[in-house]
Every structure is written in structure tokens, then in C-alpha cells.
Coordinates of C-alpha atoms in Angstrom, one line a residue:
X1 CA 85.5 146.3 98.9
X2 CA 84.8 143.5 96.5
X3 CA 87.9 141.6 97.8
X4 CA 86.7 142.1 101.3
X5 CA 83.3 140.6 100.4
X6 CA 85.0 137.6 98.9
X7 CA 87.2 137.2 101.9
X8 CA 84.3 137.2 104.3
X9 CA 82.3 134.9 102.3
X10 CA 85.1 132.3 102.2
X11 CA 85.9 132.8 105.9
X12 CA 82.4 132.3 107.1
X13 CA 82.1 129.0 105.3
X14 CA 78.3 128.9 105.0
X15 CA 77.4 125.3 104.3
X16 CA 74.8 126.2 101.7
X17 CA 77.5 127.9 99.6
X18 CA 79.8 124.9 100.0
X19 CA 77.8 122.9 97.4
X20 CA 77.3 123.5 93.7
X21 CA 74.5 125.7 92.4
X22 CA 72.7 122.7 90.9
X23 CA 72.9 120.4 93.9
X24 CA 72.6 121.5 97.6
X25 CA 72.4 117.9 98.8
X26 CA 75.2 117.2 101.3
X27 CA 76.5 113.8 100.4
X28 CA 78.8 112.0 102.9
X29 CA 80.1 109.4 100.4
X30 CA 83.7 108.5 101.1
X31 CA 84.8 108.7 97.5
X32 CA 83.5 109.7 94.0
X33 CA 84.9 106.4 92.7
X34 CA 82.8 103.3 92.2
X35 CA 81.9 101.7 95.5
X36 CA 83.7 98.4 96.0
X37 CA 86.5 99.3 93.6
X38 CA 90.1 99.4 94.7
X39 CA 90.2 103.2 94.2
X40 CA 87.1 103.7 96.3
X41 CA 88.5 101.6 99.1
X42 CA 91.8 103.4 99.1
X43 CA 90.2 106.8 99.2
X44 CA 87.9 105.7 102.0
X45 CA 90.8 104.3 104.0
X46 CA 93.3 107.1 103.4
X47 CA 91.2 110.1 102.5
X48 CA 90.8 111.4 98.9
X49 CA 93.6 114.0 99.0
X50 CA 96.2 111.6 100.5
X51 CA 95.2 108.8 98.1
X52 CA 96.0 111.0 95.1
X53 CA 99.7 111.2 95.9
X54 CA 100.1 107.5 96.8
X55 CA 102.1 106.0 94.0
X56 CA 105.4 104.6 92.9
X57 CA 106.5 102.9 96.1
X58 CA 108.1 99.5 96.1
X59 CA 106.2 96.6 97.5
X60 CA 108.5 96.5 100.5
X61 CA 108.0 100.2 101.3
X62 CA 104.2 99.8 100.8
X63 CA 104.0 97.0 103.3
X64 CA 106.2 98.8 105.8
X65 CA 104.2 101.9 105.8
X66 CA 100.9 100.1 105.7
X67 CA 102.0 98.3 108.9
X68 CA 102.7 101.6 110.6
X69 CA 99.2 102.7 109.7
X70 CA 97.7 99.5 111.1
X71 CA 99.5 100.2 114.4
X72 CA 97.9 103.6 114.6
X73 CA 94.4 102.2 114.0
X74 CA 94.9 99.5 116.7
X75 CA 94.1 101.8 119.6
X76 CA 94.0 99.1 122.3
X77 CA 97.2 97.5 120.9
X78 CA 95.8 94.0 121.1
X79 CA 96.9 93.1 117.5
X80 CA 93.4 93.0 116.1
X81 CA 91.5 95.7 114.2
X82 CA 87.9 95.7 115.1
X83 CA 85.1 97.2 113.0
X84 CA 84.8 100.0 115.5
X85 CA 88.5 100.9 115.2
X86 CA 88.3 100.8 111.4
X87 CA 85.2 103.0 111.4
X88 CA 87.0 105.5 113.7
X89 CA 90.0 105.6 111.4
X90 CA 87.9 106.1 108.2
X91 CA 86.0 108.9 109.8
X92 CA 89.3 110.4 111.0
X93 CA 90.8 110.4 107.5
X94 CA 87.6 111.8 105.9
X95 CA 87.5 114.7 108.4
X96 CA 91.1 115.5 108.3
X97 CA 90.7 118.4 105.8
X98 CA 88.0 119.9 108.1
X99 CA 90.3 119.8 111.1
X100 CA 93.2 121.3 109.1
X101 CA 91.0 124.2 107.9
X102 CA 89.7 124.8 111.5
X103 CA 93.2 124.8 112.9
X104 CA 94.5 127.3 110.4
X105 CA 91.6 129.7 111.1
X106 CA 91.7 129.1 114.8
X107 CA 95.2 130.5 115.2
X108 CA 94.2 133.6 113.3
X109 CA 91.1 134.3 115.4
X110 CA 92.5 133.4 118.8
X111 CA 94.1 136.8 119.4
X112 CA 94.8 136.4 123.1
X113 CA 96.0 132.8 122.6
X114 CA 93.9 131.4 125.5
X115 CA 92.9 128.3 123.5
X116 CA 89.4 129.6 122.7
X117 CA 88.0 132.1 120.2
X118 CA 85.6 134.5 121.9
X119 CA 82.8 135.9 119.9
X120 CA 84.2 139.4 120.1
X121 CA 87.5 138.1 118.7
X122 CA 85.8 136.4 115.7
X123 CA 83.7 139.4 115.1
X124 CA 86.7 141.8 115.1
X125 CA 88.7 139.7 112.7
X126 CA 85.8 139.0 110.3
X127 CA 83.9 142.3 110.5
X128 CA 86.3 144.7 112.1
X129 CA 86.9 146.7 108.9
X130 CA 83.2 147.7 108.6
X131 CA 82.1 151.2 109.4
X132 CA 78.7 152.9 109.1
X133 CA 79.4 154.1 105.6
X134 CA 80.4 150.7 104.2
X135 CA 77.4 149.1 105.9
X136 CA 75.0 151.7 104.4
X137 CA 76.5 151.3 100.9
X138 CA 76.2 147.5 101.0
X139 CA 72.6 147.8 102.2
X140 CA 71.9 149.9 99.1
X141 CA 73.5 147.2 97.0
X142 CA 71.2 144.5 98.6
X143 CA 74.1 143.0 100.4
X144 CA 73.7 143.1 104.2
X145 CA 76.7 142.7 106.4
X146 CA 74.3 143.0 109.4
X147 CA 72.4 140.0 108.2
X148 CA 75.7 138.1 107.8
X149 CA 76.7 139.1 111.3
X150 CA 73.4 138.0 112.8
X151 CA 73.5 134.7 110.9
X152 CA 77.1 134.1 112.1
X153 CA 76.0 134.9 115.7
X154 CA 73.2 132.4 115.5
X155 CA 75.4 129.7 114.2
X156 CA 78.1 130.6 116.8
X157 CA 75.6 130.1 119.7
X158 CA 74.6 126.7 118.3
X159 CA 78.2 125.6 118.0
X160 CA 79.1 126.9 121.4
X161 CA 77.7 123.9 123.3
X162 CA 78.8 125.0 126.8
X163 CA 77.3 128.5 126.3
X164 CA 80.3 130.6 127.2
X165 CA 80.2 132.6 123.9
X166 CA 83.7 131.2 123.2
X167 CA 84.5 128.3 120.9
X168 CA 87.1 125.6 121.5
X169 CA 88.8 124.1 118.5
X170 CA 86.1 121.4 118.2
X171 CA 83.3 124.0 118.6
X172 CA 84.9 126.3 116.0
X173 CA 85.2 123.3 113.7
X174 CA 81.4 122.8 114.1
X175 CA 80.9 126.5 113.4
X176 CA 82.9 126.4 110.2
X177 CA 81.6 123.0 109.0
X178 CA 78.1 122.6 110.5
X179 CA 77.1 120.0 107.9
X180 CA 79.5 117.5 109.6
X181 CA 77.9 117.7 113.0
X182 CA 74.5 116.2 114.0
X183 CA 73.7 119.0 116.5
X184 CA 74.3 121.6 113.8
X185 CA 72.1 120.2 111.1
X186 CA 69.1 122.3 112.0
X187 CA 71.2 125.4 111.4
X188 CA 72.2 124.1 107.9
X189 CA 68.6 123.6 107.0
X190 CA 67.6 127.0 108.3
X191 CA 70.3 128.8 106.4
X192 CA 69.4 126.9 103.2
X193 CA 65.7 127.8 103.7
X194 CA 66.7 131.5 104.1
X195 CA 68.8 131.4 100.9
X196 CA 66.1 129.9 98.7
X197 CA 62.9 131.3 100.3
X198 CA 62.8 134.6 98.4
X199 CA 59.3 135.6 99.4
X200 CA 60.1 134.9 103.1
X201 CA 56.9 132.9 103.7
X202 CA 58.7 130.1 105.5
X203 CA 58.4 127.7 102.7
X204 CA 60.2 126.7 99.4
X205 CA 57.9 126.8 96.4
X206 CA 58.5 124.9 93.2
X207 CA 59.5 128.2 91.6
X208 CA 62.0 129.0 94.3
X209 CA 63.4 125.4 94.2
X210 CA 64.0 125.6 90.5
X211 CA 65.1 129.2 90.7
X212 CA 67.9 128.3 93.1
X213 CA 69.4 126.0 90.4
X214 CA 68.4 127.6 87.1
X215 CA 67.8 131.1 85.9
X216 CA 65.6 131.2 82.8
X217 CA 66.5 134.9 82.2
X218 CA 70.0 133.7 81.1
X219 CA 68.4 132.6 77.9
X220 CA 68.9 129.5 75.8
X221 CA 67.0 126.3 75.8
X222 CA 66.0 124.9 79.2
X223 CA 68.2 122.0 80.2
X224 CA 66.6 118.6 80.5
X225 CA 67.6 118.3 84.1
X226 CA 65.3 121.2 85.0
X227 CA 62.2 119.2 84.2
X228 CA 63.6 116.2 86.1
X229 CA 64.1 118.5 89.1
X230 CA 60.4 119.6 88.8
X231 CA 59.4 115.9 89.0
X232 CA 61.8 115.3 91.9
X233 CA 60.2 118.2 93.8
X234 CA 56.6 117.0 93.2
X235 CA 57.3 113.3 93.8
X236 CA 60.0 113.3 96.5
X237 CA 60.8 116.6 98.0
X238 CA 57.3 117.8 98.8
X239 CA 56.4 114.8 101.0
X240 CA 53.1 116.1 102.3
X241 CA 52.0 117.1 98.8
X242 CA 51.0 120.7 99.7
X243 CA 52.9 122.2 96.8
X244 CA 55.9 123.5 98.9
X245 CA 58.7 122.4 101.2
X246 CA 58.7 123.2 104.8
X247 CA 61.8 123.3 107.0
X248 CA 61.7 119.6 107.8
X249 CA 61.3 118.7 104.1
X250 CA 64.2 121.0 103.3
X251 CA 66.3 119.2 105.9
X252 CA 65.4 115.8 104.4
X253 CA 66.4 117.1 101.0
X254 CA 69.8 118.5 101.7
X255 CA 70.7 116.1 104.6
X256 CA 69.1 112.9 103.5
X257 CA 68.9 110.0 106.0
X258 CA 71.4 107.5 104.6
X259 CA 73.2 104.4 105.8
X260 CA 76.5 104.9 107.5
X261 CA 79.1 105.0 104.7
X262 CA 82.0 104.5 107.0
X263 CA 80.4 101.6 108.7
X264 CA 79.5 100.0 105.4
X265 CA 83.1 100.4 104.1
X266 CA 84.6 99.0 107.3
X267 CA 82.3 95.9 107.0
X268 CA 83.3 95.6 103.3
X269 CA 87.0 95.7 104.1
X270 CA 86.7 93.2 106.9
X271 CA 84.6 90.9 104.7
X272 CA 87.2 91.0 101.9
X273 CA 90.2 90.6 104.1
X274 CA 89.2 88.5 107.2
X275 CA 90.7 85.2 106.3
X276 CA 90.0 83.4 109.6
X277 CA 86.5 84.8 109.7
X278 CA 86.7 86.0 113.3
X279 CA 85.1 89.4 112.5
X280 CA 88.4 91.3 113.0
X281 CA 91.5 92.0 111.0
X282 CA 95.0 91.2 112.1
X283 CA 98.0 93.1 110.8
X284 CA 98.9 90.0 108.7
X285 CA 95.5 89.9 107.1
X286 CA 95.6 93.6 106.2
X287 CA 99.1 93.2 104.7
X288 CA 98.1 90.1 102.8
X289 CA 95.2 92.1 101.3
X290 CA 97.1 95.4 101.0
X291 CA 95.6 96.0 97.6
X292 CA 92.2 96.5 99.2
X293 CA 93.6 99.3 101.4
X294 CA 96.0 101.1 99.0
X295 CA 94.1 100.6 95.8
X296 CA 95.3 99.6 92.3
X297 CA 98.4 101.7 92.7
X298 CA 100.8 101.5 95.6
X299 CA 101.1 104.9 97.2
X300 CA 103.1 107.4 99.1
X301 CA 102.1 107.0 102.8
X302 CA 104.5 109.7 103.9
X303 CA 102.0 112.4 104.5
X304 CA 99.7 110.1 106.6
X305 CA 102.7 108.8 108.6
X306 CA 104.9 111.8 109.3
X307 CA 102.3 114.3 110.2
X308 CA 101.5 114.6 113.9
X309 CA 97.7 114.1 113.5
X310 CA 95.9 113.2 116.7
X311 CA 94.0 110.0 116.2

């Protein structure tokens, strides 16, 4: 039964569980590297996972494969890469892992192979092993499959934008990774509130906020960061200074308004590589500044080039 619980938890992909215990903030930075560094630029341009394996190519092979990538980015095939095209590519590479995860799970859940996952199909695959006895036992153990099912159903309805109780691949992707979609952000905030609001009064108190990150019952000296988080709560999280966070304040905490990382990176790459200062990048300009796009190490472009990704 424990293995089944682990399986379901992983499958549901609740956004609040996707972040570490000490930090629920969903950060859409393009890389963990220093912004503006070659490694940051390459991870932003290629995606972090692909960038890790890009090494040991000759200069000739690097330029050849980079040229192929440029051709993919140039959607209108006019020989110039605009800021919009570069932003679209960066977002594509950053979301690739999400798409792959959704595609894998989609094939498992789409039992009738009609190109959609109906709610009943999802429910059967995810919760079909449950029976009255297992549900009753888990309720006694303070773990509620019924609550999980209701939470999934609520998220499903939000992701199902056309209201047919069936998810296309894109809708299923939003269901699995709601933090990546604007229309799903209220669900992410609501689920986070439900996780932290232990007394169910509709607010997050300072005690609940700290308790989500640190359990004093574990013993030992309190880490310094706990006091810092208390100050963060008082000075920044609780914006209306009523001693607690409401749903909107929770949303601003975990999904902070931030500048567009992809747009900022595209502007940076163009600024650094646009030799004729026309606001766009030619293939020649990108190849001349290939170090800005592949980082400090030349890399293996094979995965990005040979896979049949839609872009």
C-alpha cells in the first residue's frame, strides 16, 4: 500500500509538492548559473538538461549544429532571428521536460487512444485499485484518497478549458504542471493554502508559515534562517499587516510577479551578438558569437537536433 501511495503522489504531480520543504516559491529562472555568464546563456538557450551533455565537439561540428538550430528558430525563414522568435525558442527549450513528462503519462492514461484523456480514464488508472476497505484504512491513518480525488477533479476541471471533461495533451500538461500556466495559477495558490492552513480558517498564520518549513519538535538548535523567515512574513508576505496571509498574499508569495526571464535573456543575447545593430540576429552573427549560445564548453547538439520535437 505504501508503494501505491508513493506512485499516486508522484503521478498527480501536485505543484506544492514539486518545491523543496523550505521554499515553496516557484521561480521561473532559466538557469541556476550566474545571469549573464556563458553557462547561464547556454542553459537558457538549450535547456539545462541538454546543456549538461554538450561538450567535446570540434569547432566545425559546433558551428554546423548551431546553424541547424538557428534554422529551426527562424520560423518565417527570412534569415533573421527576431526577439520574438528567440523568446519562443527559449520558452520551448525550458518547457521541453514538461512536454516529455506529459507525453509519457498521456499514452498511459488514454486507454481508448482517441487522443484525449477522459476523466473516467484518469480516475481508473490513478485510483482504480482503491476499494472501500483501503479507503477506510487510509482515512484512519489521516490520509484521504477521497480528498486527493476531489482535489484532482477540481484541478482537472480548471485544466479542461473546453469543458468536455476530457483533456487534450496541452490540457493534460496544464493539469500535471499547473505552475507553468497562467490560467492555472489560482489552483496552485489554493492547493498551497490547503496544505499549509492547518486550522482551516482560510488564512496562513505565522505559525503555520514557519511550521511548513521547520518542525521545532525535531529538536536541536533553531536554524538562523527560521528567524529570517519570520521577518520575511512580517515585512513582505503579510502585505496588509493583519498578522496572516490570505489567498492573494499566498499567490504573491509562491508565484511572485517578476520580469519575463525569457524576454530578458533574448534581449541580452541580441545586445551581445547584434553586430549591425538592427535589433535582430542573422545566422552569421549567431555563429560569430557562438560562445554566447553554447557556453564556455562546446557541446553535443545531437539530442536537440535529432529528436522530432515540435517547435
